[in-house]
PDB file of C-alpha atoms in Angstrom:
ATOM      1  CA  UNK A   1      13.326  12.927  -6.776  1.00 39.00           C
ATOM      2  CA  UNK A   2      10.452  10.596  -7.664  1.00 43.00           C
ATOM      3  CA  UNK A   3       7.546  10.204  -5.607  1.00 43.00           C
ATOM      4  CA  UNK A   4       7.821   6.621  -4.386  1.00 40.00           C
ATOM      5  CA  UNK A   5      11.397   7.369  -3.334  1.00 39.00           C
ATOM      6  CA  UNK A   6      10.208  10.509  -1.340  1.00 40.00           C
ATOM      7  CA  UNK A   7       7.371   8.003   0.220  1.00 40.00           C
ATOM      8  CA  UNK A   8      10.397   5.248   0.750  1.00 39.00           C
ATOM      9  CA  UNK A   9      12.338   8.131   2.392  1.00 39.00           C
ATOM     10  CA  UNK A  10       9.809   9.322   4.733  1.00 42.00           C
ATOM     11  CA  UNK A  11       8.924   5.914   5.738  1.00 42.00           C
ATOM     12  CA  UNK A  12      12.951   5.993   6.942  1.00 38.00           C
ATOM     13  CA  UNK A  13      12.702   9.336   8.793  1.00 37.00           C
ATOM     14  CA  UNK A  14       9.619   7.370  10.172  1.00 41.00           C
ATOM     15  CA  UNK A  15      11.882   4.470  11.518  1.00 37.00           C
ATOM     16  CA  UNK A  16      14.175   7.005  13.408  1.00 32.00           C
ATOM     17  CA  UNK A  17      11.403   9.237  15.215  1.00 33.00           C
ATOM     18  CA  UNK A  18       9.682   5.524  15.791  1.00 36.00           C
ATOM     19  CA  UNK A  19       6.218   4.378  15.130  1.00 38.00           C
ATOM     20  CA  UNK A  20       3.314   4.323  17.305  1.00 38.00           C
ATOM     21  CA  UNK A  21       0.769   2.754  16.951  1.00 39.00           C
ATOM     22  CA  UNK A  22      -4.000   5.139 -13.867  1.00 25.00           C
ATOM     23  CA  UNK A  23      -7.383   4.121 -13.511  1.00 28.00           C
ATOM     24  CA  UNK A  24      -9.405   7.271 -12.464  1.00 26.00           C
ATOM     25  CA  UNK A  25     -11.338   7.422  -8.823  1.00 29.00           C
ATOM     26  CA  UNK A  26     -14.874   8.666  -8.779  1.00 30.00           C
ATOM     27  CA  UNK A  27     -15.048  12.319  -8.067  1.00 29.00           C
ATOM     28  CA  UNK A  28     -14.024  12.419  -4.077  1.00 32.00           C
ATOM     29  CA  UNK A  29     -16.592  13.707  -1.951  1.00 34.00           C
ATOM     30  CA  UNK A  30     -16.094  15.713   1.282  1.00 33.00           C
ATOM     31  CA  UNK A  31     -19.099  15.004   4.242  1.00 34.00           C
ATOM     32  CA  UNK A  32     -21.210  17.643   4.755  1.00 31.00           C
ATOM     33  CA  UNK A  33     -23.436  16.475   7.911  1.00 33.00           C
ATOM     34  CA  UNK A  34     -22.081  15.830  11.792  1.00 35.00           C
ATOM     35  CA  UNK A  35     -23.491  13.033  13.404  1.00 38.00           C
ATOM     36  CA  UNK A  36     -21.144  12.322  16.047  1.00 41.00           C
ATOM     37  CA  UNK A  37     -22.459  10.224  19.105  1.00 48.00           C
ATOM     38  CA  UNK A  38     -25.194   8.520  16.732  1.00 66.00           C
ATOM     39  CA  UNK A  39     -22.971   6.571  14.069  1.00 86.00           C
ATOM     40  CA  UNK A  40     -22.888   2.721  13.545  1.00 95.00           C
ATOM     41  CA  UNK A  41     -19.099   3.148  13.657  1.00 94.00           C
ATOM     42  CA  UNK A  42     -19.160   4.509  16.978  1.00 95.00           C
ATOM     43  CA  UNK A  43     -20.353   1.248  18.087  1.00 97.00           C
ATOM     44  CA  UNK A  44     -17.792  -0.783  16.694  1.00 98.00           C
ATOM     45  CA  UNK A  45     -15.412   1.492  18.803  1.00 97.00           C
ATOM     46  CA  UNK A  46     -16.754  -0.136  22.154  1.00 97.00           C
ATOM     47  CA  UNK A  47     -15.749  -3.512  23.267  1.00 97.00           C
ATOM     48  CA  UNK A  48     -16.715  -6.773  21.750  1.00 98.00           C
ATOM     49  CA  UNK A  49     -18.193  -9.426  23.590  1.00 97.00           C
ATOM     50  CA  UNK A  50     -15.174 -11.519  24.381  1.00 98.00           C
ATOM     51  CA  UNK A  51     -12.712 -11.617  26.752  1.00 98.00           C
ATOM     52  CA  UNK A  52      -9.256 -11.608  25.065  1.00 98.00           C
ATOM     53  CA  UNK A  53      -6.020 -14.150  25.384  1.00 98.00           C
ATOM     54  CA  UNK A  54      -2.519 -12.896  23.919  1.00 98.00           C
ATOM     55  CA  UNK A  55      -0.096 -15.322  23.690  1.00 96.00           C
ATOM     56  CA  UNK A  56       2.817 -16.731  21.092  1.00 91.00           C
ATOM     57  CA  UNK A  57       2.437 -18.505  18.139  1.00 83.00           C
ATOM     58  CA  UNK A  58       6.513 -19.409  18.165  1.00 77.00           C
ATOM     59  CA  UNK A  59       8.689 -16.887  17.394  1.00 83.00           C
ATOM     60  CA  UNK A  60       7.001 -15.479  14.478  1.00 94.00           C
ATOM     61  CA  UNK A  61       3.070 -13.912  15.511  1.00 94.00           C
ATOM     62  CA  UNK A  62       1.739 -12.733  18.441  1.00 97.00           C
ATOM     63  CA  UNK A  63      -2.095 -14.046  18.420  1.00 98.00           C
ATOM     64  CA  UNK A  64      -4.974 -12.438  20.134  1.00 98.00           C
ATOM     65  CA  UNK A  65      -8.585 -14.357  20.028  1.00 98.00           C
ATOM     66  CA  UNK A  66     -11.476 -15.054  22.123  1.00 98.00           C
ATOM     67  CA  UNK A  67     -10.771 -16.583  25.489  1.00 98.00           C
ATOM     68  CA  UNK A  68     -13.893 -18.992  25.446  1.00 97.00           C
ATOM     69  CA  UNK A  69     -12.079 -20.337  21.962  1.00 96.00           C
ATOM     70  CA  UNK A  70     -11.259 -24.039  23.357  1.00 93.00           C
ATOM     71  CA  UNK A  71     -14.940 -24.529  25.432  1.00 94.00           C
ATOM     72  CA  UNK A  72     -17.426 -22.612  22.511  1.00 93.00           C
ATOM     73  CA  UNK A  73     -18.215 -24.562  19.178  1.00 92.00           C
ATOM     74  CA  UNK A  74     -18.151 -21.219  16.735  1.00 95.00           C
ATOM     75  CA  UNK A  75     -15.412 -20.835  14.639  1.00 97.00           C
ATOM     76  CA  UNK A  76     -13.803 -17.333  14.346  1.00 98.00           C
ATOM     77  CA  UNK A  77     -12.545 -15.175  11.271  1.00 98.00           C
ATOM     78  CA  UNK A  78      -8.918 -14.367  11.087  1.00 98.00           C
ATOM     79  CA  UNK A  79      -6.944 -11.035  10.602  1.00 98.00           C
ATOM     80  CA  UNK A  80      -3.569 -10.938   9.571  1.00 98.00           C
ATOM     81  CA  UNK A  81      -1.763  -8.002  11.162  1.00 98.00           C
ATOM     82  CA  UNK A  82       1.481  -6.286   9.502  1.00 98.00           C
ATOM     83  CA  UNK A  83       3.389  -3.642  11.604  1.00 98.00           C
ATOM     84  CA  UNK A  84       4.640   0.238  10.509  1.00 97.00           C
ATOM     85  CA  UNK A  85       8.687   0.139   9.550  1.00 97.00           C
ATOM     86  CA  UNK A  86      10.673  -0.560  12.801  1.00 96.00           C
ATOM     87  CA  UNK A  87       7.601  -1.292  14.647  1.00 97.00           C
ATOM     88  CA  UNK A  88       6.617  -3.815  17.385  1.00 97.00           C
ATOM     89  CA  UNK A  89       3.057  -5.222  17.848  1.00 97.00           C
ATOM     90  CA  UNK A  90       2.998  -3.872  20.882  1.00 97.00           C
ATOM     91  CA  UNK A  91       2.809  -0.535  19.441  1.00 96.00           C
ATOM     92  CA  UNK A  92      -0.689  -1.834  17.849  1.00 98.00           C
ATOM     93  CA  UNK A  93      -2.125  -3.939  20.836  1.00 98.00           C
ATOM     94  CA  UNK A  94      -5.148  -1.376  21.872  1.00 97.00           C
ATOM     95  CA  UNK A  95      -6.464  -2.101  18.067  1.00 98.00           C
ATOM     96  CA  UNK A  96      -5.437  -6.069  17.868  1.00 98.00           C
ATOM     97  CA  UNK A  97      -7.201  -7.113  21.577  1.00 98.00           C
ATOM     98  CA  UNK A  98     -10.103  -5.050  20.070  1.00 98.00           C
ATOM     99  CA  UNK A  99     -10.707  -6.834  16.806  1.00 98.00           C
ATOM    100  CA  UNK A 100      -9.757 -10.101  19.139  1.00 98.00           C
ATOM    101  CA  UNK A 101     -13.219  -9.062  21.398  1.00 98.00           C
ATOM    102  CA  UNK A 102     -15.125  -8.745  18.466  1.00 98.00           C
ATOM    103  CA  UNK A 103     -14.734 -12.414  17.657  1.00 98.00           C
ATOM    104  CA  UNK A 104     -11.487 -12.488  15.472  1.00 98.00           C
ATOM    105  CA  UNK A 105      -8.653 -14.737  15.833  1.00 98.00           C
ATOM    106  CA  UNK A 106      -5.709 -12.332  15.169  1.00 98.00           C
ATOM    107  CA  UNK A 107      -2.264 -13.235  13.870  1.00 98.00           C
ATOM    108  CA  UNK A 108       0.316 -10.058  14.145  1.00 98.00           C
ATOM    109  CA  UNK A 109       3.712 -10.452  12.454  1.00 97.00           C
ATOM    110  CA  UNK A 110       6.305  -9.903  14.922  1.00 97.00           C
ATOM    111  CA  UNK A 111       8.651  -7.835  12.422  1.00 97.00           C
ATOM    112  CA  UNK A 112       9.055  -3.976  11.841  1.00 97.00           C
ATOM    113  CA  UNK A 113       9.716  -5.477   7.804  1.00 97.00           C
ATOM    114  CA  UNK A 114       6.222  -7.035   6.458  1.00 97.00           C
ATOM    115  CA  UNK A 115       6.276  -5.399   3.215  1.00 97.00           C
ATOM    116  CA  UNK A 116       6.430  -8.468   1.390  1.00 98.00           C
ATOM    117  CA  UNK A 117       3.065  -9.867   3.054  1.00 98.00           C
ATOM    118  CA  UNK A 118       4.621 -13.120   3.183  1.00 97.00           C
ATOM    119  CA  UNK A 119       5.337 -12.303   6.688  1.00 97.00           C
ATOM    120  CA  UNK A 120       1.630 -11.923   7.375  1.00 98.00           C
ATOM    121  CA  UNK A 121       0.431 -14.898   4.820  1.00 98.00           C
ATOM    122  CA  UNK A 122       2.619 -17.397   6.915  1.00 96.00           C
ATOM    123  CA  UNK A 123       0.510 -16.428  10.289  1.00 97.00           C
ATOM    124  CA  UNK A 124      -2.800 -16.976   8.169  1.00 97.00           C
ATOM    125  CA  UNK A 125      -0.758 -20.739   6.622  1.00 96.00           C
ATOM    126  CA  UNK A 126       0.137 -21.260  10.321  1.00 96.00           C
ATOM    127  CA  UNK A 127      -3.468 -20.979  11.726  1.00 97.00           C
ATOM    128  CA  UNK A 128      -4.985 -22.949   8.811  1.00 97.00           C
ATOM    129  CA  UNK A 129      -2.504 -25.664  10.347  1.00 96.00           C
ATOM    130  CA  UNK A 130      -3.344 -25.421  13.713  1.00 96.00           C
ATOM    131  CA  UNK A 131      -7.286 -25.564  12.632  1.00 97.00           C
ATOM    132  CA  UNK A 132      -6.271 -29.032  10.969  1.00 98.00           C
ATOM    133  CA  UNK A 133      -4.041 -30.310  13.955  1.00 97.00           C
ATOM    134  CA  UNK A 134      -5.759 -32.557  16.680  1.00 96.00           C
ATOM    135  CA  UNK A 135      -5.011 -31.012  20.385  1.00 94.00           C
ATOM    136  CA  UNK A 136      -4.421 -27.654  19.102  1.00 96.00           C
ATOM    137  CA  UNK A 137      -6.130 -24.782  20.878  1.00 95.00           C
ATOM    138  CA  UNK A 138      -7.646 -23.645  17.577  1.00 97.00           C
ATOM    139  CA  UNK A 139      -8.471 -26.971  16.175  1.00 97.00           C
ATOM    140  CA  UNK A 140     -11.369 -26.489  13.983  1.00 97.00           C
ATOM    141  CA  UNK A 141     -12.469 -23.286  15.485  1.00 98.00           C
ATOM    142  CA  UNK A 142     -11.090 -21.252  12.215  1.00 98.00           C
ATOM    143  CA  UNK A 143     -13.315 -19.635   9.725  1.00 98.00           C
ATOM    144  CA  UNK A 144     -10.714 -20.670   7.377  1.00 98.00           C
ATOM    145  CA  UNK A 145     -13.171 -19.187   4.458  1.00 98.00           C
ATOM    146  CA  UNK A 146     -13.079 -15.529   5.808  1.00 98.00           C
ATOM    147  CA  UNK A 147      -9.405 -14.184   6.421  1.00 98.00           C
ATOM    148  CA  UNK A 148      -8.639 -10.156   6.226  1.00 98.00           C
ATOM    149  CA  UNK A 149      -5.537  -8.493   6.252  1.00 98.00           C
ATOM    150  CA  UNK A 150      -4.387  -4.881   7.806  1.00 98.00           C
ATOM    151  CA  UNK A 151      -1.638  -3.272   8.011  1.00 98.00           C
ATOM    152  CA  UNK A 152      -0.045   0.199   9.057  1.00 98.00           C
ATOM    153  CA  UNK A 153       2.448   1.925   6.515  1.00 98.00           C
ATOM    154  CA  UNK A 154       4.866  -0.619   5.485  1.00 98.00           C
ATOM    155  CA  UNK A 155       2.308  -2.955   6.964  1.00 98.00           C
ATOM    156  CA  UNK A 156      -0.216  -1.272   5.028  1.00 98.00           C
ATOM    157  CA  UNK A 157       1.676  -1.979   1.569  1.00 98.00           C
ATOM    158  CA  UNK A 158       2.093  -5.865   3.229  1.00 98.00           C
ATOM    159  CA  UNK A 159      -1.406  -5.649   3.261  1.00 98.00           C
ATOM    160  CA  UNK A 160      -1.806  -4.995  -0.251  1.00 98.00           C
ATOM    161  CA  UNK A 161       0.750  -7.418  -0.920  1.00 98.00           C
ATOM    162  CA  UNK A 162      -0.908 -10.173   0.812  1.00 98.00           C
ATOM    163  CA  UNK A 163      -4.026  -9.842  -0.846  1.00 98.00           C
ATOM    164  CA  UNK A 164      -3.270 -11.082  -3.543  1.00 98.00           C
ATOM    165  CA  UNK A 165      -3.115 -14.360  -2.081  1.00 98.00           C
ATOM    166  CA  UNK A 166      -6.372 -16.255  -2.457  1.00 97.00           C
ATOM    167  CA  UNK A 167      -6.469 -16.797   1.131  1.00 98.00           C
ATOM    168  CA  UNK A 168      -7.313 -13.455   2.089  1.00 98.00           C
ATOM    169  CA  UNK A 169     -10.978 -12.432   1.273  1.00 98.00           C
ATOM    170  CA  UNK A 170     -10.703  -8.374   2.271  1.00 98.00           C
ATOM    171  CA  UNK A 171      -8.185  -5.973   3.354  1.00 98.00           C
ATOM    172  CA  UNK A 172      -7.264  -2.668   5.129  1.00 99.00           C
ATOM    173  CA  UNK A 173      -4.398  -0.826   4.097  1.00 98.00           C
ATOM    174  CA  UNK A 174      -4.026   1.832   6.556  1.00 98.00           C
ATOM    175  CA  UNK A 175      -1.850   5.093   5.175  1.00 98.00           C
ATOM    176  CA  UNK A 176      -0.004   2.108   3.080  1.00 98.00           C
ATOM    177  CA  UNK A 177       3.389   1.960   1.621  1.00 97.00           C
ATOM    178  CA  UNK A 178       4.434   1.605  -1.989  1.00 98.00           C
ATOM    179  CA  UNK A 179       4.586  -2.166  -1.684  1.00 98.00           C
ATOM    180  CA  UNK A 180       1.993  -4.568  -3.703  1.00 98.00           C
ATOM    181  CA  UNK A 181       0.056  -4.049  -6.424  1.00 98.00           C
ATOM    182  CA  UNK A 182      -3.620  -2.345  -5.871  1.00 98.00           C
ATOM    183  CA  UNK A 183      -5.064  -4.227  -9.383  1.00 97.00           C
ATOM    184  CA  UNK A 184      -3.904  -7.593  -8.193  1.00 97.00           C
ATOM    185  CA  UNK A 185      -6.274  -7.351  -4.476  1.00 97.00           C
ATOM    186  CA  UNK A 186      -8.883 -10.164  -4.961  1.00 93.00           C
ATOM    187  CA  UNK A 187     -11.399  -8.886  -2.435  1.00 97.00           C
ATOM    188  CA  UNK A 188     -12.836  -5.481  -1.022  1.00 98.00           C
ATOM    189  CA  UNK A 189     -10.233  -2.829   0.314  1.00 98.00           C
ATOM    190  CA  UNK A 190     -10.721  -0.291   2.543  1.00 98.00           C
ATOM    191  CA  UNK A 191      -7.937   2.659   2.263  1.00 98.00           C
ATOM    192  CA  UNK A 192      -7.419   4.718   4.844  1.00 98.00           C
ATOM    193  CA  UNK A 193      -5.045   8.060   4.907  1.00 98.00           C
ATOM    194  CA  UNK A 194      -4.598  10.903   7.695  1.00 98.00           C
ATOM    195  CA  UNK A 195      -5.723  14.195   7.088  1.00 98.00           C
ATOM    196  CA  UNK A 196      -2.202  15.208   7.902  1.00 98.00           C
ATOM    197  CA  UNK A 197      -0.489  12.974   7.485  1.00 98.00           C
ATOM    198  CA  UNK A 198       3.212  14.038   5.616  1.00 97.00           C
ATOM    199  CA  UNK A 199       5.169  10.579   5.847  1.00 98.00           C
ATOM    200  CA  UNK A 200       2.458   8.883   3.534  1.00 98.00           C
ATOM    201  CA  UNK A 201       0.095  11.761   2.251  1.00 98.00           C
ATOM    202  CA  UNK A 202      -3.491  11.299   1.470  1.00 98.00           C
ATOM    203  CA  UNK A 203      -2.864  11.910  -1.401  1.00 98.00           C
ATOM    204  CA  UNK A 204      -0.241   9.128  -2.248  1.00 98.00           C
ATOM    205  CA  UNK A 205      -3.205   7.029  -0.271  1.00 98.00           C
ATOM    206  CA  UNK A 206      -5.555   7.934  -2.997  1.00 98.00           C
ATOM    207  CA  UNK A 207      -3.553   7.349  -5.945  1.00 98.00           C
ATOM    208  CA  UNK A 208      -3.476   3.593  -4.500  1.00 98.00           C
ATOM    209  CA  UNK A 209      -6.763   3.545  -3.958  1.00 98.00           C
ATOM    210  CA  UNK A 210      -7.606   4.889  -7.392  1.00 98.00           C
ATOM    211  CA  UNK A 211      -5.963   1.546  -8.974  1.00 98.00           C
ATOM    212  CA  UNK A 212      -8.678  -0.415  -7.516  1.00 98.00           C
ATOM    213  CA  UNK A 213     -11.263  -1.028  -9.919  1.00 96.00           C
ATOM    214  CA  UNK A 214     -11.892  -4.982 -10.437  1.00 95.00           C
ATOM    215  CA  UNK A 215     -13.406  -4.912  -6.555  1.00 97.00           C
ATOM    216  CA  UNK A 216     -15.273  -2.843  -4.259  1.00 98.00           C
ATOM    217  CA  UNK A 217     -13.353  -0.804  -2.178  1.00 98.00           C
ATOM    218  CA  UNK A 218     -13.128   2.834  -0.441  1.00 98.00           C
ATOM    219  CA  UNK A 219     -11.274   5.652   0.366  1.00 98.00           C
ATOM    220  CA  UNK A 220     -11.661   7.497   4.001  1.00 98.00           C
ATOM    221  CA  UNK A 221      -9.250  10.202   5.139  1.00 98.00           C
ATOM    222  CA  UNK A 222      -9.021  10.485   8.860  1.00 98.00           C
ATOM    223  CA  UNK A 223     -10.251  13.756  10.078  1.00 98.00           C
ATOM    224  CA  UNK A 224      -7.234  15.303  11.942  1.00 98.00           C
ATOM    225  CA  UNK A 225      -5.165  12.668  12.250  1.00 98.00           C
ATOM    226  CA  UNK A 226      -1.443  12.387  11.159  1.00 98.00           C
ATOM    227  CA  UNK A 227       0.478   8.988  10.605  1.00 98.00           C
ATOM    228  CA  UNK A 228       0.460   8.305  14.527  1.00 96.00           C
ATOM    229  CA  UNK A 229      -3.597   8.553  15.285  1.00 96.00           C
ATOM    230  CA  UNK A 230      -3.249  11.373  17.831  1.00 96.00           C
ATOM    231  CA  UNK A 231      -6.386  11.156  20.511  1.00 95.00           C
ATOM    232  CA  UNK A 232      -9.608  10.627  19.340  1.00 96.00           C
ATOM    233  CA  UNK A 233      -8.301   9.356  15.423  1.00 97.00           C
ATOM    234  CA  UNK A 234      -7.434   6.086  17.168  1.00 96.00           C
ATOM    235  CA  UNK A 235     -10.683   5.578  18.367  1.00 96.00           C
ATOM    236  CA  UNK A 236     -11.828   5.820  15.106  1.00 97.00           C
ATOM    237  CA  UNK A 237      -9.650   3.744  13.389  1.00 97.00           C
ATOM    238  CA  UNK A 238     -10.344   1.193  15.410  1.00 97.00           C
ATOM    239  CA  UNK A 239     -14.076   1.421  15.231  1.00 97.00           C
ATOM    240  CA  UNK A 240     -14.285   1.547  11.623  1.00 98.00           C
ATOM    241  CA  UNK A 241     -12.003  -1.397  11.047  1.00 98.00           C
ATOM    242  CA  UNK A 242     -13.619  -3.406  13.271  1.00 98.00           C
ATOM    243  CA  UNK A 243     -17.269  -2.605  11.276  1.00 98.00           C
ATOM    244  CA  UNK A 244     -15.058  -3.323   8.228  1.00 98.00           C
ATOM    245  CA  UNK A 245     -14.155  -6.652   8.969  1.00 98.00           C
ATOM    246  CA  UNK A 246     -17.474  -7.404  10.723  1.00 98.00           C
ATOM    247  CA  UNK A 247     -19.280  -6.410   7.612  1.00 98.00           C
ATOM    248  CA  UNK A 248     -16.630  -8.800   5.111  1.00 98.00           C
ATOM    249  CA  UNK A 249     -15.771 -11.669   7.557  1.00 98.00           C
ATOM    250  CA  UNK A 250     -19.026 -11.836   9.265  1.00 98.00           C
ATOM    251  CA  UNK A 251     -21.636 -10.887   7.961  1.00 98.00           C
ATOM    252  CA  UNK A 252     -22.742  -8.071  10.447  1.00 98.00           C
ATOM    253  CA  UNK A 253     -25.436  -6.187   8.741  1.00 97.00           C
ATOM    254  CA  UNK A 254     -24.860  -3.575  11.874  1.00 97.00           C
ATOM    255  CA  UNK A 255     -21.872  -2.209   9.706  1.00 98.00           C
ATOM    256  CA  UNK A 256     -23.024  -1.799   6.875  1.00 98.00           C
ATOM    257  CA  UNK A 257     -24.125   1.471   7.094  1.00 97.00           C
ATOM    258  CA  UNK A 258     -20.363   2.693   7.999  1.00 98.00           C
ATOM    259  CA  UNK A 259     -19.755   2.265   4.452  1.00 98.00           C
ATOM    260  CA  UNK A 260     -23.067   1.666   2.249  1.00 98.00           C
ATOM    261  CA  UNK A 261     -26.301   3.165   1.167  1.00 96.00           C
ATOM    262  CA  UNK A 262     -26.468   6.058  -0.137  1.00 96.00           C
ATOM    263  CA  UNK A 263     -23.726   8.743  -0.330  1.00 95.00           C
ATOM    264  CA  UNK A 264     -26.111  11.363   1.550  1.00 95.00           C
ATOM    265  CA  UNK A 265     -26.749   8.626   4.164  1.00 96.00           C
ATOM    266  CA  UNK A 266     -23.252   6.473   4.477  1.00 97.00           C
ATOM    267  CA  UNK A 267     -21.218   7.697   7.233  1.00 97.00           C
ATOM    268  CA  UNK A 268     -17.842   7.436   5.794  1.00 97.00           C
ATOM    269  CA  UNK A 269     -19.846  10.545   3.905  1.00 97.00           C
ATOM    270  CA  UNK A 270     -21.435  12.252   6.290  1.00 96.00           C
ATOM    271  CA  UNK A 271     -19.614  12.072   9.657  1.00 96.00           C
ATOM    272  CA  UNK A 272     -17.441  15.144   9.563  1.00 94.00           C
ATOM    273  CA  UNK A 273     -16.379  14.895  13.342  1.00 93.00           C
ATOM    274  CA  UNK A 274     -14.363  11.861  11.695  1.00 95.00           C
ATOM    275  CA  UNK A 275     -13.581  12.301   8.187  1.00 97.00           C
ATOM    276  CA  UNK A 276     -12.533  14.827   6.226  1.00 98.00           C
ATOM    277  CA  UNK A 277     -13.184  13.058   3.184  1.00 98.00           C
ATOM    278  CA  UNK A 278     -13.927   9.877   1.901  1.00 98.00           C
ATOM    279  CA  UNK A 279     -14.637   8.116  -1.542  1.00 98.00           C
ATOM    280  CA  UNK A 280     -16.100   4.947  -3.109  1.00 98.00           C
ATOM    281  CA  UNK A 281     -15.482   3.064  -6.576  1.00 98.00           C
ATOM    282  CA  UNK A 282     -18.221   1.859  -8.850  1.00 97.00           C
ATOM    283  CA  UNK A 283     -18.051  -1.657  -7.359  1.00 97.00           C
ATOM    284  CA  UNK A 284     -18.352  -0.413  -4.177  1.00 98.00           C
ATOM    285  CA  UNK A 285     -21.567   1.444  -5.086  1.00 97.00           C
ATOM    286  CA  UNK A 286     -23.081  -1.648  -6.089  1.00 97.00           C
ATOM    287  CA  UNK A 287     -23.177  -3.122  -2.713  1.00 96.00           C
ATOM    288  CA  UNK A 288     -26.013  -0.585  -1.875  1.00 81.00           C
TER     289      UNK A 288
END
């Protein structure tokens, strides 16, 4: 049986048991050096600064942003959040309030089928409205300049599908379907597999990630974790997601070393309590 349609089958058998929460690659490298406790990513695991509001945005997306958003004058970046196969945002909620205190207006997809990305493009053409619209809680408090995408599985191909659009400016494809097309992303990508992870294997994740070459983007493999973040793989997920789109969407030099600088100094590279391994293309390099 081909690979994709193992991948499409597991993703099935995924489904049932329910979700919770040829371009070569550089030469992957495995870290070598601990340095848990003392990482820039293990800030991005604690709390933002903002209190967070969840509410409807019609039938479509749940949003999650900063509760101050109608009384403060900044205007916030936006992710656009696609679910696992069968899932429920619910099921991502710790990881969607968290990005939401770090300053990002949030727009989840509330379907368990946002392969397509147009599922999470239309929360991203929705918001861009509602920035425009007079009386609108979000009226001109959009970053409409500095949109990401993520996604889980399914989502995570969505993810790839959606950034293609020139309205996202950086993605995460977490353990990612075969959906989209890697060469067409227009921004930086961040792939991220499980160590042990048998529905979508790393090394299905890596053969995406190996297709991106016209844009910087890397490859980390989740120390540990399989495709449902058992204990502690949550917490980093979520930390180093949040430093991603900090980094892209923000500007926050206090992530940067997550992912850049040298490859005996970046932490993708050299925090073994959280990854087992972790790569970078050439563009990627270049950012220093």
């Amino acid at each position: 049986m081909p690979r994709v349609a193992l991948v499409l089958k597991a993703l099935l058998v995924a489904t049932l048991i329910g979700l919770v929460a040829l371009q070569p690659a550089t030469a992957t490298q495995t870290a070598t050096t601990g340095t848990a406790g003392t990482t820039a990513a293990r800030y991005f695991e604690q709390p933002g600064p903002y209190q967070v509001t969840r509410t409807t945005g019609g039938p479509d997306y749940t949003l999650y942003y900063p509760a101050d958003l109608t009384t403060s004058a900044v205007k916030h970046p936006v992710v656009l959040w696609g679910n696992g196969t069968g899932a429920t945002v619910d099921q991502y909620d710790v990881f969607l309030r968290h990005l939401a205190s770090w300053g990002f207006v949030v727009a989840a997809a509330n379907t368990g089928q946002s392969g397509s990305g147009q599922e999470m493009l239309a929360g991203g053409k929705f918001l861009i409205a509602e920035n425009a619209r007079s009386g609108s809680a979000f009226h001109q408090r959009i970053d409409t300049a500095n949109i990401g995408a993520a996604g889980h599985s399914q989502g995570g191909g969505g993810t790839i599908a959606a950034g293609a659009d020139p309205m996202v400016k950086v993605t995460i494809p977490v353990q990612p379907g075969p959906q989209g097309s890697v060469p067409d992303l227009r921004g930086p990508s961040l792939f991220i597999a499980g160590q042990l992870d048998y529905i979508v294997p790393s090394f299905y994740v890596r053969g995406r990630y190996s297709w991106a070459t016209n844009h910087p983007a890397v490859f980390a493999e989740l120390k540990g974790s399989d495709h449902f973040f058992p204990g502690e793989t949550r917490t980093r997920l979520v930390g180093v997601g949040t430093a991603w789109f900090r980094y892209w969407l923000t500007g926050d030099q206090r992530a940067k070393p997550v992912f850049f600088g040298t490859r005996q100094s970046a932490e993708i590279f050299t925090d073994v309590d959280a990854w087992s391994a972790a790569d970078r293309n050439a563009k990627a390099d270049a950012v220093g």
